[in-house]
């Protein structure tokens, strides 16, 4: 028997991360999906998939969260898998757009990594529901928990995420070459760094009255922790 869940929370927080106006380099779902109806569907679906997971979420759940009929969703997406994949795709588009203005900054690699890492963590906080879907979609792909029809779509999404991670890998490799980071295996260091920078998708939740400065402070603490693991002292980058 299907487990019972309360309706997905369709109301955005009155305070906190998702209410704040975007900064330069941040990316909203309505920039990815310029059709307002589709953007609203993606927002609702991201919330539902985050709260329940892919398997336990239905198109009915997303429609109820949106206060709409299933027909409105099926007009854009023929299946739940297609909807989930587009939430994943939107999450990655947001990430690429956020770091694009800062990925080629002049100067040493350590300073560039500092800005990249901070921008990424803010994305993990402010767009947490989309980033949880990116994480779950990656796990599904790596476990082989996709149908043959879904496999090629998820392979392309996974490749997009891998290319994104490679930007950070290249940057810390340059910082190590400069003598500003001290770590052993590049592959291991990169994986542990990304786990740290991605971690807010698991533990962050908005607090009443939370400000942008509060979120920035959380992000800098995460970046500082990652930097220490990469062998860069806080004084070198903060």
JSON list of C-alpha atoms in Angstrom, two decimals:
[
{"chain": "A", "resi": 1, "resn": "UNK", "atom": "CA", "xyz": [0.00, 0.00, 0.00]},
{"chain": "A", "resi": 2, "resn": "UNK", "atom": "CA", "xyz": [1.30, 3.46, -0.89]},
{"chain": "A", "resi": 3, "resn": "UNK", "atom": "CA", "xyz": [2.51, 5.43, 2.11]},
{"chain": "A", "resi": 4, "resn": "UNK", "atom": "CA", "xyz": [0.51, 8.52, 3.02]},
{"chain": "A", "resi": 5, "resn": "UNK", "atom": "CA", "xyz": [2.23, 11.88, 2.88]},
{"chain": "A", "resi": 6, "resn": "UNK", "atom": "CA", "xyz": [0.97, 15.34, 3.67]},
{"chain": "A", "resi": 7, "resn": "UNK", "atom": "CA", "xyz": [0.80, 17.62, 0.63]},
{"chain": "A", "resi": 8, "resn": "UNK", "atom": "CA", "xyz": [4.13, 19.07, -0.44]},
{"chain": "A", "resi": 9, "resn": "UNK", "atom": "CA", "xyz": [4.67, 22.54, 0.97]},
{"chain": "A", "resi": 10, "resn": "UNK", "atom": "CA", "xyz": [3.76, 24.85, -1.89]},
{"chain": "A", "resi": 11, "resn": "UNK", "atom": "CA", "xyz": [4.33, 28.05, 0.05]},
{"chain": "A", "resi": 12, "resn": "UNK", "atom": "CA", "xyz": [7.76, 29.62, -0.02]},
{"chain": "A", "resi": 13, "resn": "UNK", "atom": "CA", "xyz": [9.40, 30.62, 3.27]},
{"chain": "A", "resi": 14, "resn": "UNK", "atom": "CA", "xyz": [8.37, 34.04, 4.52]},
{"chain": "A", "resi": 15, "resn": "UNK", "atom": "CA", "xyz": [12.01, 34.62, 5.40]},
{"chain": "A", "resi": 16, "resn": "UNK", "atom": "CA", "xyz": [15.25, 33.00, 4.42]},
{"chain": "A", "resi": 17, "resn": "UNK", "atom": "CA", "xyz": [17.20, 31.97, 1.38]},
{"chain": "A", "resi": 18, "resn": "UNK", "atom": "CA", "xyz": [14.65, 31.66, -1.40]},
{"chain": "A", "resi": 19, "resn": "UNK", "atom": "CA", "xyz": [12.91, 34.98, -0.73]},
{"chain": "A", "resi": 20, "resn": "UNK", "atom": "CA", "xyz": [16.01, 37.09, -1.32]},
{"chain": "A", "resi": 21, "resn": "UNK", "atom": "CA", "xyz": [16.56, 38.95, -4.56]},
{"chain": "A", "resi": 22, "resn": "UNK", "atom": "CA", "xyz": [19.28, 37.35, -6.70]},
{"chain": "A", "resi": 23, "resn": "UNK", "atom": "CA", "xyz": [22.80, 38.72, -6.88]},
{"chain": "A", "resi": 24, "resn": "UNK", "atom": "CA", "xyz": [24.88, 38.89, -10.03]},
{"chain": "A", "resi": 25, "resn": "UNK", "atom": "CA", "xyz": [25.87, 35.35, -10.93]},
{"chain": "A", "resi": 26, "resn": "UNK", "atom": "CA", "xyz": [22.79, 33.79, -9.34]},
{"chain": "A", "resi": 27, "resn": "UNK", "atom": "CA", "xyz": [20.25, 32.07, -11.55]},
{"chain": "A", "resi": 28, "resn": "UNK", "atom": "CA", "xyz": [16.53, 31.59, -11.07]},
{"chain": "A", "resi": 29, "resn": "UNK", "atom": "CA", "xyz": [14.32, 28.87, -12.45]},
{"chain": "A", "resi": 30, "resn": "UNK", "atom": "CA", "xyz": [12.33, 31.42, -14.45]},
{"chain": "A", "resi": 31, "resn": "UNK", "atom": "CA", "xyz": [15.53, 32.17, -16.36]},
{"chain": "A", "resi": 32, "resn": "UNK", "atom": "CA", "xyz": [15.82, 28.49, -17.27]},
{"chain": "A", "resi": 33, "resn": "UNK", "atom": "CA", "xyz": [12.12, 28.01, -17.99]},
{"chain": "A", "resi": 34, "resn": "UNK", "atom": "CA", "xyz": [10.89, 31.30, -19.42]},
{"chain": "A", "resi": 35, "resn": "UNK", "atom": "CA", "xyz": [7.37, 29.87, -19.66]},
{"chain": "A", "resi": 36, "resn": "UNK", "atom": "CA", "xyz": [5.94, 30.89, -16.27]},
{"chain": "A", "resi": 37, "resn": "UNK", "atom": "CA", "xyz": [3.73, 27.80, -16.07]},
{"chain": "A", "resi": 38, "resn": "UNK", "atom": "CA", "xyz": [6.68, 25.48, -16.59]},
{"chain": "A", "resi": 39, "resn": "UNK", "atom": "CA", "xyz": [8.81, 27.38, -14.09]},
{"chain": "A", "resi": 40, "resn": "UNK", "atom": "CA", "xyz": [6.11, 27.02, -11.43]},
{"chain": "A", "resi": 41, "resn": "UNK", "atom": "CA", "xyz": [5.87, 23.29, -12.14]},
{"chain": "A", "resi": 42, "resn": "UNK", "atom": "CA", "xyz": [9.63, 22.89, -11.74]},
{"chain": "A", "resi": 43, "resn": "UNK", "atom": "CA", "xyz": [9.60, 24.75, -8.42]},
{"chain": "A", "resi": 44, "resn": "UNK", "atom": "CA", "xyz": [6.76, 22.59, -7.09]},
{"chain": "A", "resi": 45, "resn": "UNK", "atom": "CA", "xyz": [8.32, 19.38, -8.36]},
{"chain": "A", "resi": 46, "resn": "UNK", "atom": "CA", "xyz": [11.68, 20.23, -6.79]},
{"chain": "A", "resi": 47, "resn": "UNK", "atom": "CA", "xyz": [9.98, 20.68, -3.42]},
{"chain": "A", "resi": 48, "resn": "UNK", "atom": "CA", "xyz": [8.06, 17.41, -3.70]},
{"chain": "A", "resi": 49, "resn": "UNK", "atom": "CA", "xyz": [11.02, 15.35, -4.88]},
{"chain": "A", "resi": 50, "resn": "UNK", "atom": "CA", "xyz": [13.14, 16.81, -2.07]},
{"chain": "A", "resi": 51, "resn": "UNK", "atom": "CA", "xyz": [10.55, 16.08, 0.61]},
{"chain": "A", "resi": 52, "resn": "UNK", "atom": "CA", "xyz": [9.63, 12.57, -0.54]},
{"chain": "A", "resi": 53, "resn": "UNK", "atom": "CA", "xyz": [12.20, 11.31, -3.00]},
{"chain": "A", "resi": 54, "resn": "UNK", "atom": "CA", "xyz": [11.62, 10.24, -6.58]},
{"chain": "A", "resi": 55, "resn": "UNK", "atom": "CA", "xyz": [9.90, 6.91, -5.93]},
{"chain": "A", "resi": 56, "resn": "UNK", "atom": "CA", "xyz": [7.36, 8.27, -3.42]},
{"chain": "A", "resi": 57, "resn": "UNK", "atom": "CA", "xyz": [6.42, 11.34, -5.45]},
{"chain": "A", "resi": 58, "resn": "UNK", "atom": "CA", "xyz": [3.62, 11.23, -8.01]},
{"chain": "A", "resi": 59, "resn": "UNK", "atom": "CA", "xyz": [2.38, 13.67, -10.62]},
{"chain": "A", "resi": 60, "resn": "UNK", "atom": "CA", "xyz": [-0.73, 13.98, -8.42]},
{"chain": "A", "resi": 61, "resn": "UNK", "atom": "CA", "xyz": [1.47, 15.18, -5.55]},
{"chain": "A", "resi": 62, "resn": "UNK", "atom": "CA", "xyz": [3.10, 17.85, -7.69]},
{"chain": "A", "resi": 63, "resn": "UNK", "atom": "CA", "xyz": [-0.27, 18.98, -9.04]},
{"chain": "A", "resi": 64, "resn": "UNK", "atom": "CA", "xyz": [-1.72, 19.29, -5.53]},
{"chain": "A", "resi": 65, "resn": "UNK", "atom": "CA", "xyz": [1.34, 21.22, -4.38]},
{"chain": "A", "resi": 66, "resn": "UNK", "atom": "CA", "xyz": [0.84, 23.58, -7.29]},
{"chain": "A", "resi": 67, "resn": "UNK", "atom": "CA", "xyz": [-2.92, 23.83, -6.84]},
{"chain": "A", "resi": 68, "resn": "UNK", "atom": "CA", "xyz": [-3.36, 22.66, -10.42]},
{"chain": "A", "resi": 69, "resn": "UNK", "atom": "CA", "xyz": [-4.63, 19.70, -12.39]},
{"chain": "A", "resi": 70, "resn": "UNK", "atom": "CA", "xyz": [-2.47, 16.84, -13.63]},
{"chain": "A", "resi": 71, "resn": "UNK", "atom": "CA", "xyz": [-3.30, 18.00, -17.13]},
{"chain": "A", "resi": 72, "resn": "UNK", "atom": "CA", "xyz": [-1.32, 21.18, -16.62]},
{"chain": "A", "resi": 73, "resn": "UNK", "atom": "CA", "xyz": [1.77, 19.14, -15.80]},
{"chain": "A", "resi": 74, "resn": "UNK", "atom": "CA", "xyz": [1.26, 16.58, -18.56]},
{"chain": "A", "resi": 75, "resn": "UNK", "atom": "CA", "xyz": [0.99, 19.46, -21.02]},
{"chain": "A", "resi": 76, "resn": "UNK", "atom": "CA", "xyz": [4.71, 20.04, -20.41]},
{"chain": "A", "resi": 77, "resn": "UNK", "atom": "CA", "xyz": [5.96, 16.64, -19.24]},
{"chain": "A", "resi": 78, "resn": "UNK", "atom": "CA", "xyz": [4.75, 13.26, -20.51]},
{"chain": "A", "resi": 79, "resn": "UNK", "atom": "CA", "xyz": [5.98, 11.40, -17.41]},
{"chain": "A", "resi": 80, "resn": "UNK", "atom": "CA", "xyz": [7.33, 11.79, -13.89]},
{"chain": "A", "resi": 81, "resn": "UNK", "atom": "CA", "xyz": [10.77, 10.75, -15.15]},
{"chain": "A", "resi": 82, "resn": "UNK", "atom": "CA", "xyz": [10.76, 13.58, -17.70]},
{"chain": "A", "resi": 83, "resn": "UNK", "atom": "CA", "xyz": [9.78, 16.06, -15.01]},
{"chain": "A", "resi": 84, "resn": "UNK", "atom": "CA", "xyz": [12.47, 14.81, -12.63]},
{"chain": "A", "resi": 85, "resn": "UNK", "atom": "CA", "xyz": [15.10, 15.01, -15.37]},
{"chain": "A", "resi": 86, "resn": "UNK", "atom": "CA", "xyz": [14.15, 18.61, -16.15]},
{"chain": "A", "resi": 87, "resn": "UNK", "atom": "CA", "xyz": [14.43, 19.59, -12.47]},
{"chain": "A", "resi": 88, "resn": "UNK", "atom": "CA", "xyz": [17.91, 17.98, -12.50]},
{"chain": "A", "resi": 89, "resn": "UNK", "atom": "CA", "xyz": [18.75, 19.86, -15.71]},
{"chain": "A", "resi": 90, "resn": "UNK", "atom": "CA", "xyz": [17.53, 23.16, -14.26]},
{"chain": "A", "resi": 91, "resn": "UNK", "atom": "CA", "xyz": [19.63, 22.62, -11.14]},
{"chain": "A", "resi": 92, "resn": "UNK", "atom": "CA", "xyz": [22.77, 22.17, -13.20]},
{"chain": "A", "resi": 93, "resn": "UNK", "atom": "CA", "xyz": [21.96, 25.14, -15.43]},
{"chain": "A", "resi": 94, "resn": "UNK", "atom": "CA", "xyz": [21.64, 27.25, -12.28]},
{"chain": "A", "resi": 95, "resn": "UNK", "atom": "CA", "xyz": [25.05, 26.07, -11.10]},
{"chain": "A", "resi": 96, "resn": "UNK", "atom": "CA", "xyz": [26.82, 26.79, -14.37]},
{"chain": "A", "resi": 97, "resn": "UNK", "atom": "CA", "xyz": [25.19, 30.22, -14.65]},
{"chain": "A", "resi": 98, "resn": "UNK", "atom": "CA", "xyz": [26.14, 31.10, -11.07]},
{"chain": "A", "resi": 99, "resn": "UNK", "atom": "CA", "xyz": [29.85, 30.39, -11.50]},
{"chain": "A", "resi": 100, "resn": "UNK", "atom": "CA", "xyz": [30.17, 31.67, -15.08]},
{"chain": "A", "resi": 101, "resn": "UNK", "atom": "CA", "xyz": [31.03, 35.28, -14.07]},
{"chain": "A", "resi": 102, "resn": "UNK", "atom": "CA", "xyz": [33.75, 34.12, -11.65]},
{"chain": "A", "resi": 103, "resn": "UNK", "atom": "CA", "xyz": [35.30, 30.96, -13.12]},
{"chain": "A", "resi": 104, "resn": "UNK", "atom": "CA", "xyz": [37.96, 32.84, -15.13]},
{"chain": "A", "resi": 105, "resn": "UNK", "atom": "CA", "xyz": [38.82, 35.62, -12.70]},
{"chain": "A", "resi": 106, "resn": "UNK", "atom": "CA", "xyz": [42.40, 36.92, -13.02]},
{"chain": "A", "resi": 107, "resn": "UNK", "atom": "CA", "xyz": [44.94, 36.26, -10.32]},
{"chain": "A", "resi": 108, "resn": "UNK", "atom": "CA", "xyz": [46.04, 33.18, -8.45]},
{"chain": "A", "resi": 109, "resn": "UNK", "atom": "CA", "xyz": [44.06, 29.96, -8.48]},
{"chain": "A", "resi": 110, "resn": "UNK", "atom": "CA", "xyz": [43.51, 30.06, -4.71]},
{"chain": "A", "resi": 111, "resn": "UNK", "atom": "CA", "xyz": [41.56, 33.30, -4.94]},
{"chain": "A", "resi": 112, "resn": "UNK", "atom": "CA", "xyz": [39.58, 31.97, -7.88]},
{"chain": "A", "resi": 113, "resn": "UNK", "atom": "CA", "xyz": [38.76, 28.77, -5.97]},
{"chain": "A", "resi": 114, "resn": "UNK", "atom": "CA", "xyz": [37.66, 30.84, -2.97]},
{"chain": "A", "resi": 115, "resn": "UNK", "atom": "CA", "xyz": [35.12, 32.70, -5.10]},
{"chain": "A", "resi": 116, "resn": "UNK", "atom": "CA", "xyz": [33.99, 29.59, -6.97]},
{"chain": "A", "resi": 117, "resn": "UNK", "atom": "CA", "xyz": [33.52, 27.65, -3.75]},
{"chain": "A", "resi": 118, "resn": "UNK", "atom": "CA", "xyz": [31.58, 30.43, -2.04]},
{"chain": "A", "resi": 119, "resn": "UNK", "atom": "CA", "xyz": [29.33, 30.91, -5.06]},
{"chain": "A", "resi": 120, "resn": "UNK", "atom": "CA", "xyz": [28.67, 27.18, -5.22]},
{"chain": "A", "resi": 121, "resn": "UNK", "atom": "CA", "xyz": [27.79, 26.86, -1.54]},
{"chain": "A", "resi": 122, "resn": "UNK", "atom": "CA", "xyz": [25.37, 29.78, -1.77]},
{"chain": "A", "resi": 123, "resn": "UNK", "atom": "CA", "xyz": [23.70, 27.93, -4.66]},
{"chain": "A", "resi": 124, "resn": "UNK", "atom": "CA", "xyz": [23.44, 24.79, -2.52]},
{"chain": "A", "resi": 125, "resn": "UNK", "atom": "CA", "xyz": [21.69, 26.84, 0.16]},
{"chain": "A", "resi": 126, "resn": "UNK", "atom": "CA", "xyz": [19.46, 29.10, -1.92]},
{"chain": "A", "resi": 127, "resn": "UNK", "atom": "CA", "xyz": [18.42, 26.47, -4.47]},
{"chain": "A", "resi": 128, "resn": "UNK", "atom": "CA", "xyz": [18.57, 23.50, -2.12]},
{"chain": "A", "resi": 129, "resn": "UNK", "atom": "CA", "xyz": [15.51, 21.69, -3.47]},
{"chain": "A", "resi": 130, "resn": "UNK", "atom": "CA", "xyz": [16.87, 21.65, -7.02]},
{"chain": "A", "resi": 131, "resn": "UNK", "atom": "CA", "xyz": [20.30, 20.58, -5.79]},
{"chain": "A", "resi": 132, "resn": "UNK", "atom": "CA", "xyz": [18.82, 17.70, -3.80]},
{"chain": "A", "resi": 133, "resn": "UNK", "atom": "CA", "xyz": [17.26, 16.47, -7.03]},
{"chain": "A", "resi": 134, "resn": "UNK", "atom": "CA", "xyz": [20.65, 16.71, -8.75]},
{"chain": "A", "resi": 135, "resn": "UNK", "atom": "CA", "xyz": [22.11, 14.59, -5.97]},
{"chain": "A", "resi": 136, "resn": "UNK", "atom": "CA", "xyz": [19.29, 12.02, -6.04]},
{"chain": "A", "resi": 137, "resn": "UNK", "atom": "CA", "xyz": [19.40, 11.81, -9.83]},
{"chain": "A", "resi": 138, "resn": "UNK", "atom": "CA", "xyz": [23.14, 11.16, -9.72]},
{"chain": "A", "resi": 139, "resn": "UNK", "atom": "CA", "xyz": [22.66, 8.43, -7.12]},
{"chain": "A", "resi": 140, "resn": "UNK", "atom": "CA", "xyz": [19.94, 6.81, -9.24]},
{"chain": "A", "resi": 141, "resn": "UNK", "atom": "CA", "xyz": [22.20, 6.83, -12.28]},
{"chain": "A", "resi": 142, "resn": "UNK", "atom": "CA", "xyz": [25.21, 5.39, -10.44]},
{"chain": "A", "resi": 143, "resn": "UNK", "atom": "CA", "xyz": [23.08, 2.65, -8.86]},
{"chain": "A", "resi": 144, "resn": "UNK", "atom": "CA", "xyz": [21.59, 1.77, -12.22]},
{"chain": "A", "resi": 145, "resn": "UNK", "atom": "CA", "xyz": [18.14, 2.58, -10.84]},
{"chain": "A", "resi": 146, "resn": "UNK", "atom": "CA", "xyz": [16.88, 3.89, -14.17]},
{"chain": "A", "resi": 147, "resn": "UNK", "atom": "CA", "xyz": [15.02, 2.28, -17.04]},
{"chain": "A", "resi": 148, "resn": "UNK", "atom": "CA", "xyz": [16.78, 1.69, -20.37]},
{"chain": "A", "resi": 149, "resn": "UNK", "atom": "CA", "xyz": [14.74, 4.59, -21.78]},
{"chain": "A", "resi": 150, "resn": "UNK", "atom": "CA", "xyz": [15.90, 6.91, -18.98]},
{"chain": "A", "resi": 151, "resn": "UNK", "atom": "CA", "xyz": [19.53, 5.81, -19.09]},
{"chain": "A", "resi": 152, "resn": "UNK", "atom": "CA", "xyz": [20.72, 8.02, -21.93]},
{"chain": "A", "resi": 153, "resn": "UNK", "atom": "CA", "xyz": [19.03, 11.10, -20.48]},
{"chain": "A", "resi": 154, "resn": "UNK", "atom": "CA", "xyz": [20.54, 10.52, -17.05]},
{"chain": "A", "resi": 155, "resn": "UNK", "atom": "CA", "xyz": [23.94, 9.74, -18.58]},
{"chain": "A", "resi": 156, "resn": "UNK", "atom": "CA", "xyz": [23.94, 13.18, -20.23]},
{"chain": "A", "resi": 157, "resn": "UNK", "atom": "CA", "xyz": [22.90, 14.84, -16.96]},
{"chain": "A", "resi": 158, "resn": "UNK", "atom": "CA", "xyz": [25.61, 12.97, -15.07]},
{"chain": "A", "resi": 159, "resn": "UNK", "atom": "CA", "xyz": [28.18, 14.06, -17.65]},
{"chain": "A", "resi": 160, "resn": "UNK", "atom": "CA", "xyz": [27.09, 17.68, -17.19]},
{"chain": "A", "resi": 161, "resn": "UNK", "atom": "CA", "xyz": [27.62, 17.35, -13.45]},
{"chain": "A", "resi": 162, "resn": "UNK", "atom": "CA", "xyz": [31.04, 15.74, -13.99]},
{"chain": "A", "resi": 163, "resn": "UNK", "atom": "CA", "xyz": [32.14, 18.62, -16.25]},
{"chain": "A", "resi": 164, "resn": "UNK", "atom": "CA", "xyz": [31.04, 21.04, -13.58]},
{"chain": "A", "resi": 165, "resn": "UNK", "atom": "CA", "xyz": [33.08, 19.22, -10.93]},
{"chain": "A", "resi": 166, "resn": "UNK", "atom": "CA", "xyz": [36.10, 19.24, -13.25]},
{"chain": "A", "resi": 167, "resn": "UNK", "atom": "CA", "xyz": [36.17, 23.05, -13.07]},
{"chain": "A", "resi": 168, "resn": "UNK", "atom": "CA", "xyz": [36.85, 22.81, -9.35]},
{"chain": "A", "resi": 169, "resn": "UNK", "atom": "CA", "xyz": [39.34, 19.96, -9.82]},
{"chain": "A", "resi": 170, "resn": "UNK", "atom": "CA", "xyz": [41.39, 22.00, -12.29]},
{"chain": "A", "resi": 171, "resn": "UNK", "atom": "CA", "xyz": [41.36, 25.02, -9.97]},
{"chain": "A", "resi": 172, "resn": "UNK", "atom": "CA", "xyz": [42.64, 23.16, -6.91]},
{"chain": "A", "resi": 173, "resn": "UNK", "atom": "CA", "xyz": [45.28, 21.45, -9.08]},
{"chain": "A", "resi": 174, "resn": "UNK", "atom": "CA", "xyz": [46.54, 24.90, -10.10]},
{"chain": "A", "resi": 175, "resn": "UNK", "atom": "CA", "xyz": [46.46, 26.12, -6.50]},
{"chain": "A", "resi": 176, "resn": "UNK", "atom": "CA", "xyz": [48.53, 23.11, -5.42]},
{"chain": "A", "resi": 177, "resn": "UNK", "atom": "CA", "xyz": [51.03, 23.81, -8.20]},
{"chain": "A", "resi": 178, "resn": "UNK", "atom": "CA", "xyz": [51.27, 27.41, -6.95]},
{"chain": "A", "resi": 179, "resn": "UNK", "atom": "CA", "xyz": [52.07, 26.09, -3.46]},
{"chain": "A", "resi": 180, "resn": "UNK", "atom": "CA", "xyz": [48.89, 27.56, -1.97]},
{"chain": "A", "resi": 181, "resn": "UNK", "atom": "CA", "xyz": [47.20, 24.21, -1.28]},
{"chain": "A", "resi": 182, "resn": "UNK", "atom": "CA", "xyz": [48.80, 21.12, 0.19]},
{"chain": "A", "resi": 183, "resn": "UNK", "atom": "CA", "xyz": [47.04, 17.79, -0.28]},
{"chain": "A", "resi": 184, "resn": "UNK", "atom": "CA", "xyz": [47.84, 14.29, -1.54]},
{"chain": "A", "resi": 185, "resn": "UNK", "atom": "CA", "xyz": [45.77, 12.64, -4.26]},
{"chain": "A", "resi": 186, "resn": "UNK", "atom": "CA", "xyz": [44.03, 15.17, -6.48]},
{"chain": "A", "resi": 187, "resn": "UNK", "atom": "CA", "xyz": [41.14, 12.81, -7.14]},
{"chain": "A", "resi": 188, "resn": "UNK", "atom": "CA", "xyz": [40.51, 12.10, -3.46]},
{"chain": "A", "resi": 189, "resn": "UNK", "atom": "CA", "xyz": [40.93, 15.76, -2.49]},
{"chain": "A", "resi": 190, "resn": "UNK", "atom": "CA", "xyz": [38.47, 16.86, -5.16]},
{"chain": "A", "resi": 191, "resn": "UNK", "atom": "CA", "xyz": [35.83, 14.34, -4.08]},
{"chain": "A", "resi": 192, "resn": "UNK", "atom": "CA", "xyz": [36.13, 15.26, -0.40]},
{"chain": "A", "resi": 193, "resn": "UNK", "atom": "CA", "xyz": [36.03, 18.96, -1.25]},
{"chain": "A", "resi": 194, "resn": "UNK", "atom": "CA", "xyz": [32.85, 18.56, -3.31]},
{"chain": "A", "resi": 195, "resn": "UNK", "atom": "CA", "xyz": [31.19, 16.51, -0.55]},
{"chain": "A", "resi": 196, "resn": "UNK", "atom": "CA", "xyz": [31.90, 19.38, 1.85]},
{"chain": "A", "resi": 197, "resn": "UNK", "atom": "CA", "xyz": [30.73, 22.13, -0.50]},
{"chain": "A", "resi": 198, "resn": "UNK", "atom": "CA", "xyz": [27.56, 20.18, -1.36]},
{"chain": "A", "resi": 199, "resn": "UNK", "atom": "CA", "xyz": [26.76, 19.32, 2.26]},
{"chain": "A", "resi": 200, "resn": "UNK", "atom": "CA", "xyz": [24.22, 22.15, 2.93]},
{"chain": "A", "resi": 201, "resn": "UNK", "atom": "CA", "xyz": [21.68, 20.31, 0.77]},
{"chain": "A", "resi": 202, "resn": "UNK", "atom": "CA", "xyz": [21.44, 17.77, 3.60]},
{"chain": "A", "resi": 203, "resn": "UNK", "atom": "CA", "xyz": [21.52, 19.88, 6.75]},
{"chain": "A", "resi": 204, "resn": "UNK", "atom": "CA", "xyz": [20.57, 23.47, 5.92]},
{"chain": "A", "resi": 205, "resn": "UNK", "atom": "CA", "xyz": [17.07, 24.77, 6.63]},
{"chain": "A", "resi": 206, "resn": "UNK", "atom": "CA", "xyz": [15.94, 28.43, 6.56]},
{"chain": "A", "resi": 207, "resn": "UNK", "atom": "CA", "xyz": [15.50, 30.22, 9.87]},
{"chain": "A", "resi": 208, "resn": "UNK", "atom": "CA", "xyz": [12.94, 32.93, 10.60]},
{"chain": "A", "resi": 209, "resn": "UNK", "atom": "CA", "xyz": [14.43, 36.36, 9.96]},
{"chain": "A", "resi": 210, "resn": "UNK", "atom": "CA", "xyz": [17.44, 34.95, 8.16]},
{"chain": "A", "resi": 211, "resn": "UNK", "atom": "CA", "xyz": [19.31, 37.54, 6.08]},
{"chain": "A", "resi": 212, "resn": "UNK", "atom": "CA", "xyz": [21.66, 37.35, 3.13]},
{"chain": "A", "resi": 213, "resn": "UNK", "atom": "CA", "xyz": [24.53, 38.08, 5.52]},
{"chain": "A", "resi": 214, "resn": "UNK", "atom": "CA", "xyz": [23.51, 35.06, 7.60]},
{"chain": "A", "resi": 215, "resn": "UNK", "atom": "CA", "xyz": [23.59, 32.84, 4.53]},
{"chain": "A", "resi": 216, "resn": "UNK", "atom": "CA", "xyz": [26.92, 34.29, 3.43]},
{"chain": "A", "resi": 217, "resn": "UNK", "atom": "CA", "xyz": [28.35, 33.55, 6.87]},
{"chain": "A", "resi": 218, "resn": "UNK", "atom": "CA", "xyz": [27.19, 29.92, 6.66]},
{"chain": "A", "resi": 219, "resn": "UNK", "atom": "CA", "xyz": [28.72, 29.65, 3.19]},
{"chain": "A", "resi": 220, "resn": "UNK", "atom": "CA", "xyz": [32.06, 31.07, 4.32]},
{"chain": "A", "resi": 221, "resn": "UNK", "atom": "CA", "xyz": [32.21, 28.59, 7.20]},
{"chain": "A", "resi": 222, "resn": "UNK", "atom": "CA", "xyz": [31.71, 25.72, 4.76]},
{"chain": "A", "resi": 223, "resn": "UNK", "atom": "CA", "xyz": [34.36, 27.14, 2.43]},
{"chain": "A", "resi": 224, "resn": "UNK", "atom": "CA", "xyz": [36.80, 27.56, 5.33]},
{"chain": "A", "resi": 225, "resn": "UNK", "atom": "CA", "xyz": [36.29, 23.94, 6.35]},
{"chain": "A", "resi": 226, "resn": "UNK", "atom": "CA", "xyz": [36.90, 22.75, 2.79]},
{"chain": "A", "resi": 227, "resn": "UNK", "atom": "CA", "xyz": [39.98, 24.97, 2.49]},
{"chain": "A", "resi": 228, "resn": "UNK", "atom": "CA", "xyz": [41.52, 23.51, 5.64]},
{"chain": "A", "resi": 229, "resn": "UNK", "atom": "CA", "xyz": [41.08, 20.03, 4.20]},
{"chain": "A", "resi": 230, "resn": "UNK", "atom": "CA", "xyz": [42.89, 21.16, 1.05]},
{"chain": "A", "resi": 231, "resn": "UNK", "atom": "CA", "xyz": [45.80, 22.47, 3.08]},
{"chain": "A", "resi": 232, "resn": "UNK", "atom": "CA", "xyz": [45.09, 26.19, 2.68]},
{"chain": "A", "resi": 233, "resn": "UNK", "atom": "CA", "xyz": [45.06, 28.19, 5.90]},
{"chain": "A", "resi": 234, "resn": "UNK", "atom": "CA", "xyz": [42.04, 30.44, 6.48]},
{"chain": "A", "resi": 235, "resn": "UNK", "atom": "CA", "xyz": [44.27, 33.52, 6.50]},
{"chain": "A", "resi": 236, "resn": "UNK", "atom": "CA", "xyz": [45.32, 32.83, 2.92]},
{"chain": "A", "resi": 237, "resn": "UNK", "atom": "CA", "xyz": [41.87, 33.14, 1.42]},
{"chain": "A", "resi": 238, "resn": "UNK", "atom": "CA", "xyz": [39.38, 34.82, 3.76]}
]
